[in-house]
PDB file of C-alpha atoms in Angstrom:
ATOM      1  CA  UNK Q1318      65.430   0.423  11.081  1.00 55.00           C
ATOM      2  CA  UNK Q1319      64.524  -0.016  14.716  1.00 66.00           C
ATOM      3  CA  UNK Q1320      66.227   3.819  15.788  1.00 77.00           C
ATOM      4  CA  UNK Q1321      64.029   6.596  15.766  1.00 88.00           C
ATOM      5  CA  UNK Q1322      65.036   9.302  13.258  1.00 94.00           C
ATOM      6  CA  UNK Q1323      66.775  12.126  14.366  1.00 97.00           C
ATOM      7  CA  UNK Q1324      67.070  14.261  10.916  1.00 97.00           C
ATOM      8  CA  UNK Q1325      63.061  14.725   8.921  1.00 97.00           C
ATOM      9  CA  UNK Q1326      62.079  16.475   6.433  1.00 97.00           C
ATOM     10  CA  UNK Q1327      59.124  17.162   4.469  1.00 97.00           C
ATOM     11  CA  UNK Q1328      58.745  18.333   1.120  1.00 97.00           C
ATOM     12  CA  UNK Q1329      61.945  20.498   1.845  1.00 98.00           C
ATOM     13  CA  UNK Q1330      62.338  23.485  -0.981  1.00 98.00           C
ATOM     14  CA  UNK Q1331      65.245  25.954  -1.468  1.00 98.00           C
ATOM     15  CA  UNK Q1332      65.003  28.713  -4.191  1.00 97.00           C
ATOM     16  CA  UNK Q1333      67.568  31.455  -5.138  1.00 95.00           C
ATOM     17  CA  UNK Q1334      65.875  33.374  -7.525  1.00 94.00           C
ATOM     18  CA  UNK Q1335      64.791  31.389 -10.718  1.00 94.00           C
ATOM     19  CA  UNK Q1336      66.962  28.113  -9.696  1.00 95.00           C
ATOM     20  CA  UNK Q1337      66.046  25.736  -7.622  1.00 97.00           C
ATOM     21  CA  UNK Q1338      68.616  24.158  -5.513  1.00 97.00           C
ATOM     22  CA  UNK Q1339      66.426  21.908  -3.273  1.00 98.00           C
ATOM     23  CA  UNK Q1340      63.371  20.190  -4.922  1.00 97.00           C
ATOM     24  CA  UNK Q1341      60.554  18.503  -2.531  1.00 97.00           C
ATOM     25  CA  UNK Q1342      63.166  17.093  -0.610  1.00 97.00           C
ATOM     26  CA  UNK Q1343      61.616  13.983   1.977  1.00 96.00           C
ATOM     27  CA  UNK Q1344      63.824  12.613   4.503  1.00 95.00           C
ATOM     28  CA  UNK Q1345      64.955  10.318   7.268  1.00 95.00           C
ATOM     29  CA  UNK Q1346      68.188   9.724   8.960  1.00 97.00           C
ATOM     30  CA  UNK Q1347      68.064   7.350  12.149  1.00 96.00           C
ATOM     31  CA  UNK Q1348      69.780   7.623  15.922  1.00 95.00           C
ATOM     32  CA  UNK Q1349      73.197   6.094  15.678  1.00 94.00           C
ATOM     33  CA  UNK Q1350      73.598   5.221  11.511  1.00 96.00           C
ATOM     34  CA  UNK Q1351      76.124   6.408   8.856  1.00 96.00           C
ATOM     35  CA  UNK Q1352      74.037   7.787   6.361  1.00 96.00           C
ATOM     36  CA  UNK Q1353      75.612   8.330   2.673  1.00 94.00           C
ATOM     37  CA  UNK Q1354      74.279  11.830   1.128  1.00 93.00           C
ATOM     38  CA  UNK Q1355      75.231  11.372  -2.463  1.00 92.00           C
ATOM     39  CA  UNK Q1356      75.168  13.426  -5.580  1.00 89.00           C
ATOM     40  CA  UNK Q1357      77.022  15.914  -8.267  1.00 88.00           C
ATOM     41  CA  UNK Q1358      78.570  18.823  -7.598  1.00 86.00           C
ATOM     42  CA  UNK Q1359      75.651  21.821  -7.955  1.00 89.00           C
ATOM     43  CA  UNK Q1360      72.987  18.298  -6.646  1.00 92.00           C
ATOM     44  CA  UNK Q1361      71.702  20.464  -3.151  1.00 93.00           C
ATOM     45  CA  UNK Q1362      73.763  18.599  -0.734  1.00 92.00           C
ATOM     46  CA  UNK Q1363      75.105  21.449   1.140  1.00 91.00           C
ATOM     47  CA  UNK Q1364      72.207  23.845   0.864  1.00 95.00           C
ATOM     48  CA  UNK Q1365      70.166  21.117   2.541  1.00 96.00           C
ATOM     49  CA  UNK Q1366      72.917  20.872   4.965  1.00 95.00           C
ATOM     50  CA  UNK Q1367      72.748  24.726   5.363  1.00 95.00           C
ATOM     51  CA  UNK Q1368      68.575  24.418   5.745  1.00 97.00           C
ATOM     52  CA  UNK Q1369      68.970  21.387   8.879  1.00 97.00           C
ATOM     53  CA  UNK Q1370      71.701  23.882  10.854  1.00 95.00           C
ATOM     54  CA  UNK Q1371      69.352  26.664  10.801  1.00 96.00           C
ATOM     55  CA  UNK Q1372      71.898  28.784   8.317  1.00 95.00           C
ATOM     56  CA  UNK Q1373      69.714  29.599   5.398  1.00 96.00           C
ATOM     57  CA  UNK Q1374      65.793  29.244   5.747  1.00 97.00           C
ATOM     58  CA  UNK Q1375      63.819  26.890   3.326  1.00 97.00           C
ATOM     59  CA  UNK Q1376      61.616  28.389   1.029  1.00 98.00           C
ATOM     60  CA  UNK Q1377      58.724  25.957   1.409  1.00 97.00           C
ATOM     61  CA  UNK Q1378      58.950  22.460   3.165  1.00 97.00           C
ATOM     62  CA  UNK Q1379      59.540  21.394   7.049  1.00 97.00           C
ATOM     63  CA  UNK Q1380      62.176  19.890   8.488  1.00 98.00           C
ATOM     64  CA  UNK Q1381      63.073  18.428  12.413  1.00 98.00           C
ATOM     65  CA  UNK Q1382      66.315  17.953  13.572  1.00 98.00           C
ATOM     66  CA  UNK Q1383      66.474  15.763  17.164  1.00 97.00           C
ATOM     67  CA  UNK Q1384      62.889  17.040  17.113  1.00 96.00           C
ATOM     68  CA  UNK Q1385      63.665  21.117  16.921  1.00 97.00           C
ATOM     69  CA  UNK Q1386      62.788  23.366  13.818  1.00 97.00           C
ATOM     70  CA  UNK Q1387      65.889  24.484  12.620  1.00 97.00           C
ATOM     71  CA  UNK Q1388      63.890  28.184  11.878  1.00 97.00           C
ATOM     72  CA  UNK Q1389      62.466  28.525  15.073  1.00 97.00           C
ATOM     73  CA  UNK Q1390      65.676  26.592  17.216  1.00 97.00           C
ATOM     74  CA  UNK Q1391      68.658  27.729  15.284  1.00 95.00           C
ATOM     75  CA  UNK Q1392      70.996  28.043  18.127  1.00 93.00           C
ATOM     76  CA  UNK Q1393      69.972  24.849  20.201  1.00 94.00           C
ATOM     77  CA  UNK Q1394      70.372  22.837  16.949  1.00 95.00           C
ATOM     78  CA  UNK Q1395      73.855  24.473  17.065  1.00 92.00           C
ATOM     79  CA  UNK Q1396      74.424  23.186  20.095  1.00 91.00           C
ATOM     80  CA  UNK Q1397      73.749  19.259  19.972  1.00 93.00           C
ATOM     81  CA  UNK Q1398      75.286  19.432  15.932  1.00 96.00           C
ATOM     82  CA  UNK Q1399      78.105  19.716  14.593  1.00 93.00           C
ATOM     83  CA  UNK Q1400      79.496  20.590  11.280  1.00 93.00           C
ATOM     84  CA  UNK Q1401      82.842  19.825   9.425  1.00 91.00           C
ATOM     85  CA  UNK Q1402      82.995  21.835   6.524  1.00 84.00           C
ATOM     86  CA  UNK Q1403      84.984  21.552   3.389  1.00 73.00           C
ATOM     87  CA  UNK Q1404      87.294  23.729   4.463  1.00 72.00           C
ATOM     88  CA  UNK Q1405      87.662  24.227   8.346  1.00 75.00           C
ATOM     89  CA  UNK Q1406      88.164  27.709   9.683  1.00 80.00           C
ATOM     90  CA  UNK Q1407      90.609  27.366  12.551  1.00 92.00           C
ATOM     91  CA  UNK Q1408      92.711  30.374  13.486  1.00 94.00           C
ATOM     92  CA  UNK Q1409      96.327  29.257  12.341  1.00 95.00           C
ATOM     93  CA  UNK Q1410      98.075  31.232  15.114  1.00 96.00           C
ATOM     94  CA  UNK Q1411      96.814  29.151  17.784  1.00 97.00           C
ATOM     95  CA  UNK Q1412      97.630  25.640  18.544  1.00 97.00           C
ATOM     96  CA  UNK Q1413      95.193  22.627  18.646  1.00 96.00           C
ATOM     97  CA  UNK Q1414      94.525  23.105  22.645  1.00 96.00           C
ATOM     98  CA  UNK Q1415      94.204  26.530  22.950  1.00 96.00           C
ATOM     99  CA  UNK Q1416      91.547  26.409  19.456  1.00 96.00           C
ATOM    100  CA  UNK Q1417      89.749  24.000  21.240  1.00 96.00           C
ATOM    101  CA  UNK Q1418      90.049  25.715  24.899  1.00 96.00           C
ATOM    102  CA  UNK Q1419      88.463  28.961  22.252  1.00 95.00           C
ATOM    103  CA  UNK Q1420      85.643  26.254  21.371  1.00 94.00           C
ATOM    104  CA  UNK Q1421      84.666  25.063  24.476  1.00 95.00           C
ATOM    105  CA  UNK Q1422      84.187  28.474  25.687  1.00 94.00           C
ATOM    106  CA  UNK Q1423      82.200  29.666  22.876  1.00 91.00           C
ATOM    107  CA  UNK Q1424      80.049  26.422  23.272  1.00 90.00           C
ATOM    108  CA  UNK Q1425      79.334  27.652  27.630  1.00 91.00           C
ATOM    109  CA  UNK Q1426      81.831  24.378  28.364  1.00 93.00           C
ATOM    110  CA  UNK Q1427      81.823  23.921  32.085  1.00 94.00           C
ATOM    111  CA  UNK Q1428      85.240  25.363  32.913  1.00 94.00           C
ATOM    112  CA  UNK Q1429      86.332  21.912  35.430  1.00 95.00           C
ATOM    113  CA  UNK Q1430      85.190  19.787  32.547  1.00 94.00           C
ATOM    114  CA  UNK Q1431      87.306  21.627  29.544  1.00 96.00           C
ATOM    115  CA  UNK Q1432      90.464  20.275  30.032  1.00 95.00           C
ATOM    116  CA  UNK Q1433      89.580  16.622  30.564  1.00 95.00           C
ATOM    117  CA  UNK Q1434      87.295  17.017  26.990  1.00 95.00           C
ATOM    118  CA  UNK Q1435      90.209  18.345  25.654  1.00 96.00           C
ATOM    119  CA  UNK Q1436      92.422  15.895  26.546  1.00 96.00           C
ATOM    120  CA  UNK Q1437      89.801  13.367  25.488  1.00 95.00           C
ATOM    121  CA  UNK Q1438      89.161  14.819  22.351  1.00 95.00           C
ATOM    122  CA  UNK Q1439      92.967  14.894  20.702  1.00 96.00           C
ATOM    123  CA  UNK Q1440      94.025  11.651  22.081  1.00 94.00           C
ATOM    124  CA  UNK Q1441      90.552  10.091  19.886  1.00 92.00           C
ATOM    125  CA  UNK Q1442      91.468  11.976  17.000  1.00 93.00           C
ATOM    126  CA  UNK Q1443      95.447  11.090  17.245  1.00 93.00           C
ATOM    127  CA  UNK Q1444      96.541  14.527  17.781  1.00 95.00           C
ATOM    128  CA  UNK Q1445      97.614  14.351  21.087  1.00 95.00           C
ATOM    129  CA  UNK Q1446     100.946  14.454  20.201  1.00 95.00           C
ATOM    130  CA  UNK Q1447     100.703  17.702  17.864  1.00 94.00           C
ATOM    131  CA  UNK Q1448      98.208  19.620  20.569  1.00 94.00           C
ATOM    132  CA  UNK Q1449     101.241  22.401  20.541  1.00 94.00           C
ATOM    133  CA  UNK Q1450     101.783  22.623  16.752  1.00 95.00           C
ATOM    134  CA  UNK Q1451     100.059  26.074  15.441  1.00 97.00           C
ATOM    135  CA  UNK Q1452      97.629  25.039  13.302  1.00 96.00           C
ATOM    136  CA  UNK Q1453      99.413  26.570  10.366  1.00 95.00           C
ATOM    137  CA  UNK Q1454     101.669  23.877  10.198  1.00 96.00           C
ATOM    138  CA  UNK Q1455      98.692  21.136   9.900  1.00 94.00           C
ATOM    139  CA  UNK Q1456      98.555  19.143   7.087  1.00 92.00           C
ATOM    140  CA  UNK Q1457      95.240  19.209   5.853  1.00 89.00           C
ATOM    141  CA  UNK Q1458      94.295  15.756   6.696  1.00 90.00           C
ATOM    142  CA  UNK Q1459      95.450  16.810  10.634  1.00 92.00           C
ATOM    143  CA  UNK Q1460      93.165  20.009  10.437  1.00 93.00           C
ATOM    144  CA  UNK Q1461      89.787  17.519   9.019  1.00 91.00           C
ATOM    145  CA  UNK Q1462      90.682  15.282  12.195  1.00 93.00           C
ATOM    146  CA  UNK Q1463      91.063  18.432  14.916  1.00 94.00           C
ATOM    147  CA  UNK Q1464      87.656  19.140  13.006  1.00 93.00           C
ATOM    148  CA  UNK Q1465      85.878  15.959  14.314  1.00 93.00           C
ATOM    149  CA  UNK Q1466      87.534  16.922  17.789  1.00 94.00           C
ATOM    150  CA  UNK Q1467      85.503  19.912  17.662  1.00 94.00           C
ATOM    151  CA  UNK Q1468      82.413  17.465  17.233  1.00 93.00           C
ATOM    152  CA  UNK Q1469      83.231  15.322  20.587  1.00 93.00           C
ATOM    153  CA  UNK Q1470      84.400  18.640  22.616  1.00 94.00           C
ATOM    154  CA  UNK Q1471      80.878  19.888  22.079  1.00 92.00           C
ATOM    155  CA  UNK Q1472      79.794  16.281  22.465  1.00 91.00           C
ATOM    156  CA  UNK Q1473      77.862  16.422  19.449  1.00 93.00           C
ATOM    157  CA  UNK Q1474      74.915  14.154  19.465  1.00 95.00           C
ATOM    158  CA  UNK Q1475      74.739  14.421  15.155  1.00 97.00           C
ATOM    159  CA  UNK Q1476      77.291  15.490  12.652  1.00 96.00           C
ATOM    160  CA  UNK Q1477      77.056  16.227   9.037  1.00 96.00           C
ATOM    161  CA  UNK Q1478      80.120  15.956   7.382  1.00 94.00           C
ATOM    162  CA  UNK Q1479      81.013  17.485   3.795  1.00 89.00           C
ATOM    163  CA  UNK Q1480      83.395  16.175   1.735  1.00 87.00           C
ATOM    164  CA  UNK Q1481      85.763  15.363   5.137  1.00 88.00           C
ATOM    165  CA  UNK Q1482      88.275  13.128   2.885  1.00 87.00           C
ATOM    166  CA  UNK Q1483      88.740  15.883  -0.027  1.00 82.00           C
ATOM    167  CA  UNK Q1484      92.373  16.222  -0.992  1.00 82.00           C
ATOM    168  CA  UNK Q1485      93.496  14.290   1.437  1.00 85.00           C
ATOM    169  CA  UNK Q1486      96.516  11.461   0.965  1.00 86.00           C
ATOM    170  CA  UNK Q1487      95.576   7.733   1.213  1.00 87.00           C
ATOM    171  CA  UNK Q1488      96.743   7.155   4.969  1.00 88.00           C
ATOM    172  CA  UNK Q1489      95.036  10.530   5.850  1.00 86.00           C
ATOM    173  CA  UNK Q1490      91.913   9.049   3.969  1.00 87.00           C
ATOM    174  CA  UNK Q1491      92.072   5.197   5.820  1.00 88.00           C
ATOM    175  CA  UNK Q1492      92.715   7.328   9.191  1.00 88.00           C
ATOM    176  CA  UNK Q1493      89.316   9.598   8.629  1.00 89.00           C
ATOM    177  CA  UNK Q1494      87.486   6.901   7.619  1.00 91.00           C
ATOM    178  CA  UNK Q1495      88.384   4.751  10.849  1.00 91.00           C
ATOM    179  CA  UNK Q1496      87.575   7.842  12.521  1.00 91.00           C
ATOM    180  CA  UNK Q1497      84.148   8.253  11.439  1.00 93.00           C
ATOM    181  CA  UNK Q1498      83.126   4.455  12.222  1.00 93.00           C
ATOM    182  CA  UNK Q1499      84.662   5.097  15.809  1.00 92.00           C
ATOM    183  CA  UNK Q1500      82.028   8.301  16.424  1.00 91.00           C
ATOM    184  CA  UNK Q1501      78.929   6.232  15.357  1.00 93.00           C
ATOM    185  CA  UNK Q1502      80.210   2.632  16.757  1.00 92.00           C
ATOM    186  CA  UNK Q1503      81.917   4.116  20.037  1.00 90.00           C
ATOM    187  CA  UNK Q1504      80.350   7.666  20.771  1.00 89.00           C
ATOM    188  CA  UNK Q1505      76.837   6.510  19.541  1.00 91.00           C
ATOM    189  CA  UNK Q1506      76.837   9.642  16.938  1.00 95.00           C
ATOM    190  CA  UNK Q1507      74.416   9.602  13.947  1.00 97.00           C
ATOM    191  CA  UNK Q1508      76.784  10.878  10.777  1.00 97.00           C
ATOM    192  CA  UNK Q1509      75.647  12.467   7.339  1.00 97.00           C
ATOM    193  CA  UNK Q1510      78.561  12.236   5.002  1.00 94.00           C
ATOM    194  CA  UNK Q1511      78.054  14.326   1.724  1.00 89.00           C
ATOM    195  CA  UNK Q1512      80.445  13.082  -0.470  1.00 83.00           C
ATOM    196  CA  UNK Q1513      81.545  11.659  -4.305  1.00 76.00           C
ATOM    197  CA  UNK Q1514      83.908   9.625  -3.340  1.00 80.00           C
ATOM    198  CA  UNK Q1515      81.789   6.620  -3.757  1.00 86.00           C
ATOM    199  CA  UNK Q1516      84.015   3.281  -2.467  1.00 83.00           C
ATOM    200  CA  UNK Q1517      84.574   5.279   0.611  1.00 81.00           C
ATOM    201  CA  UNK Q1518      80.645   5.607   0.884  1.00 86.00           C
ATOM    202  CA  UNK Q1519      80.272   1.951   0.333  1.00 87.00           C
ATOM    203  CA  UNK Q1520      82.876   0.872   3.087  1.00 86.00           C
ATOM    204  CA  UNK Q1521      80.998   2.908   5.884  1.00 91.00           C
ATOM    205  CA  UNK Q1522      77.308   3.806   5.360  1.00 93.00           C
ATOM    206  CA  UNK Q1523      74.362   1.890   6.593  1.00 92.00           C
ATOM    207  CA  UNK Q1524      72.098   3.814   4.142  1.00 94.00           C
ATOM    208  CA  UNK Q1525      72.407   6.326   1.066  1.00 94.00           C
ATOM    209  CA  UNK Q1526      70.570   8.858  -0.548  1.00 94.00           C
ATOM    210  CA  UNK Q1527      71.214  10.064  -3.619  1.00 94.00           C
ATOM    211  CA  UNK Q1528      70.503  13.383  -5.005  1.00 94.00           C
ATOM    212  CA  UNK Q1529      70.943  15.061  -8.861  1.00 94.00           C
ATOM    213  CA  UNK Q1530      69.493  18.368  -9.522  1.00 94.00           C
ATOM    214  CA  UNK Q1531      67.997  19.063  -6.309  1.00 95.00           C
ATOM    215  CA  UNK Q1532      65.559  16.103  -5.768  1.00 96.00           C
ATOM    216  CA  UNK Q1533      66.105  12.910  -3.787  1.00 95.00           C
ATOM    217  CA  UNK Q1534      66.076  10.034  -6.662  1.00 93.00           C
ATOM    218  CA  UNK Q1535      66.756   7.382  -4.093  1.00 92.00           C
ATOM    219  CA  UNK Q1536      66.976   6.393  -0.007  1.00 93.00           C
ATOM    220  CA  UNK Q1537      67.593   3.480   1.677  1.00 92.00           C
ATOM    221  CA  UNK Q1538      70.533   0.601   2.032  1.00 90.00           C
ATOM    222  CA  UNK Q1539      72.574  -0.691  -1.057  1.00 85.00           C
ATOM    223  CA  UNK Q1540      70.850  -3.932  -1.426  1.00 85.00           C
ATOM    224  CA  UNK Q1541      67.239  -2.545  -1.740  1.00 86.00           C
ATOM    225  CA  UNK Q1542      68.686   0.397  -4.287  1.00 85.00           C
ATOM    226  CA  UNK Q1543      70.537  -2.218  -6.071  1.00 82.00           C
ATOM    227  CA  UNK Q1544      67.478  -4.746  -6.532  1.00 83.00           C
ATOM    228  CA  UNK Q1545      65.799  -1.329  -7.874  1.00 80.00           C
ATOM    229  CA  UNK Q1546      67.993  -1.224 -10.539  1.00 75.00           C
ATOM    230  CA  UNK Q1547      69.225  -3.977 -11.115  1.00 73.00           C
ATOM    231  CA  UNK Q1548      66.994  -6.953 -10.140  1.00 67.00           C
ATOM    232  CA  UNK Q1549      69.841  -8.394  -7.597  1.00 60.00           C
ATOM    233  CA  UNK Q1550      71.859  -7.986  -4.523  1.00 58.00           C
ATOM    234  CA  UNK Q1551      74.359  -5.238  -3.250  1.00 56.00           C
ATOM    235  CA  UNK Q1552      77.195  -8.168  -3.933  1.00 62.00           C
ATOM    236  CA  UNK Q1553      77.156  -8.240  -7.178  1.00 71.00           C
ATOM    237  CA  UNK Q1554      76.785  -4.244  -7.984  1.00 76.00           C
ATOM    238  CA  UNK Q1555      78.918  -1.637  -6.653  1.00 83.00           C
ATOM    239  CA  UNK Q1556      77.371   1.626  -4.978  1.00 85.00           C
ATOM    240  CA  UNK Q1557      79.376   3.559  -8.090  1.00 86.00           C
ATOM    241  CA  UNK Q1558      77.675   1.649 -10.236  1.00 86.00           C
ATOM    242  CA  UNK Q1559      74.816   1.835  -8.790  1.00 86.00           C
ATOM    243  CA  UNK Q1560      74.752   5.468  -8.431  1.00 85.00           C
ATOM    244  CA  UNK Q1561      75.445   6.070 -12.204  1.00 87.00           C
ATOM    245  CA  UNK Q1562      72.027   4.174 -13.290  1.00 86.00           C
ATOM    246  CA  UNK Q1563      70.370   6.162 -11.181  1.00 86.00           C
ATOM    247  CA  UNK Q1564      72.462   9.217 -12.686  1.00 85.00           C
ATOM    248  CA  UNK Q1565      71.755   8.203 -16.158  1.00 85.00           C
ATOM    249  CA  UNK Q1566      68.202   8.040 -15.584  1.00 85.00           C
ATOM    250  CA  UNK Q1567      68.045  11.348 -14.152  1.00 78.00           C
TER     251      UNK Q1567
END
């Protein structure tokens, strides 16, 4: 790709005790793409999520995120990334403004500027008309989506999502989806989506990686990890089937 990368790392290690849940890990994620961060349950996904947001320290290895050590920078790699967990920790007492008003504040928001980001924010995510519902009342899939709200009130420059469709319903699911496309077509953000859900990988992501037991097994778009495996083009293979050759091998 043309982009420079905004996500590198180098040999990237994680140990807890005898296990090791990252293994040599090399990588590259460009400025602007959808990039596809594949693998089993227990694979290192989120621990190398943890390692690029400065929340746990590698054991051995280097990585740069939008050119800052996540060791040494922890907070100003907090500041131009954002993450969307699993399971979102909103406070459900407070409704959808007033939890983002709480953001924006936390984040050193210019206080003439909240409001309009705000605004911004929930009518891009499609919550504009539930801004006053507590948050206790969300539906899941409406908590993932004030989630990626979070991402453009902080005007998040990368965002690694984990598992953001998870449970949700199939319009919920088509809704996130669209939603991710829009932040890297419209808002120019570069996207990491960990996830298993494999079709949903396949409609969105420019490139994939795919990890199994801590090591990256494969990187780059479906066609070249297709001809790997299979001698022809992305057309004729799935990336599910794809994925499991690689799985098998591995």
């Amino acid at each position: 790709m043309d982009q420079p990368s905004v996500i590198e790392t180098e040999a990237l290690t994680k140990v807890y005790g005898a296990q090791t849940a990252v293994d040599q890990l090399t990588l590259q994620v460009f400025e602007g793409e959808i990039f596809g961060f594949l693998g089993p349950n227990g694979a290192g996904k989120t621990t190398t999520i943890l390692m690029l947001m400065g929340l746990t320290e590698p054991t051995r290895g280097r990585a740069r995120v939008l050119g800052l050590d996540p060791v040494k920078n922890p907070i100003q790699i907090k500041e131009k990334v954002g993450y969307l967990q699993e399971n979102m920790g909103f406070y459900p007492d407070l409704d959808a403004r007033q939890m983002l008003r709480f953001i924006a504040e936390l984040n050193a928001i210019p206080p003439e500027k909240i409001e309009q980001r705000i605004d911004h924010a929930l009518k891009a995510v499609g919550l504009a008309d539930e801004a006053a519902k507590k948050i206790g009342a969300y539906s899941r899939g409406m908590r993932q989506r004030l989630g990626l709200a979070e991402l453009l009130i902080k005007d998040s420059k990368i965002a690694f999502l984990d598992e953001p469709t998870l449970g949700l319903d199939p319009d919920a699911t088509n809704r996130m989806i669209s939603l991710i496309e829009s932040l890297c077509r419209d808002r120019k953000m570069t996207i990491l989506l960990s996830s298993h859900l494999l079709h949903q990988v396949q409609q969105i992501c420019h490139r994939v990686g795919i990890m199994i037991k801590g090591k990256m097994v494969a990187q780059g778009p479906l066609e070249k990890l297709a001809k790997e495996k299979f001698g022809v083009g992305k057309e004729t293979y799935t990336l599910e089937e794809i994925y499991m050759k690689y799985f098998q091998e591995n």
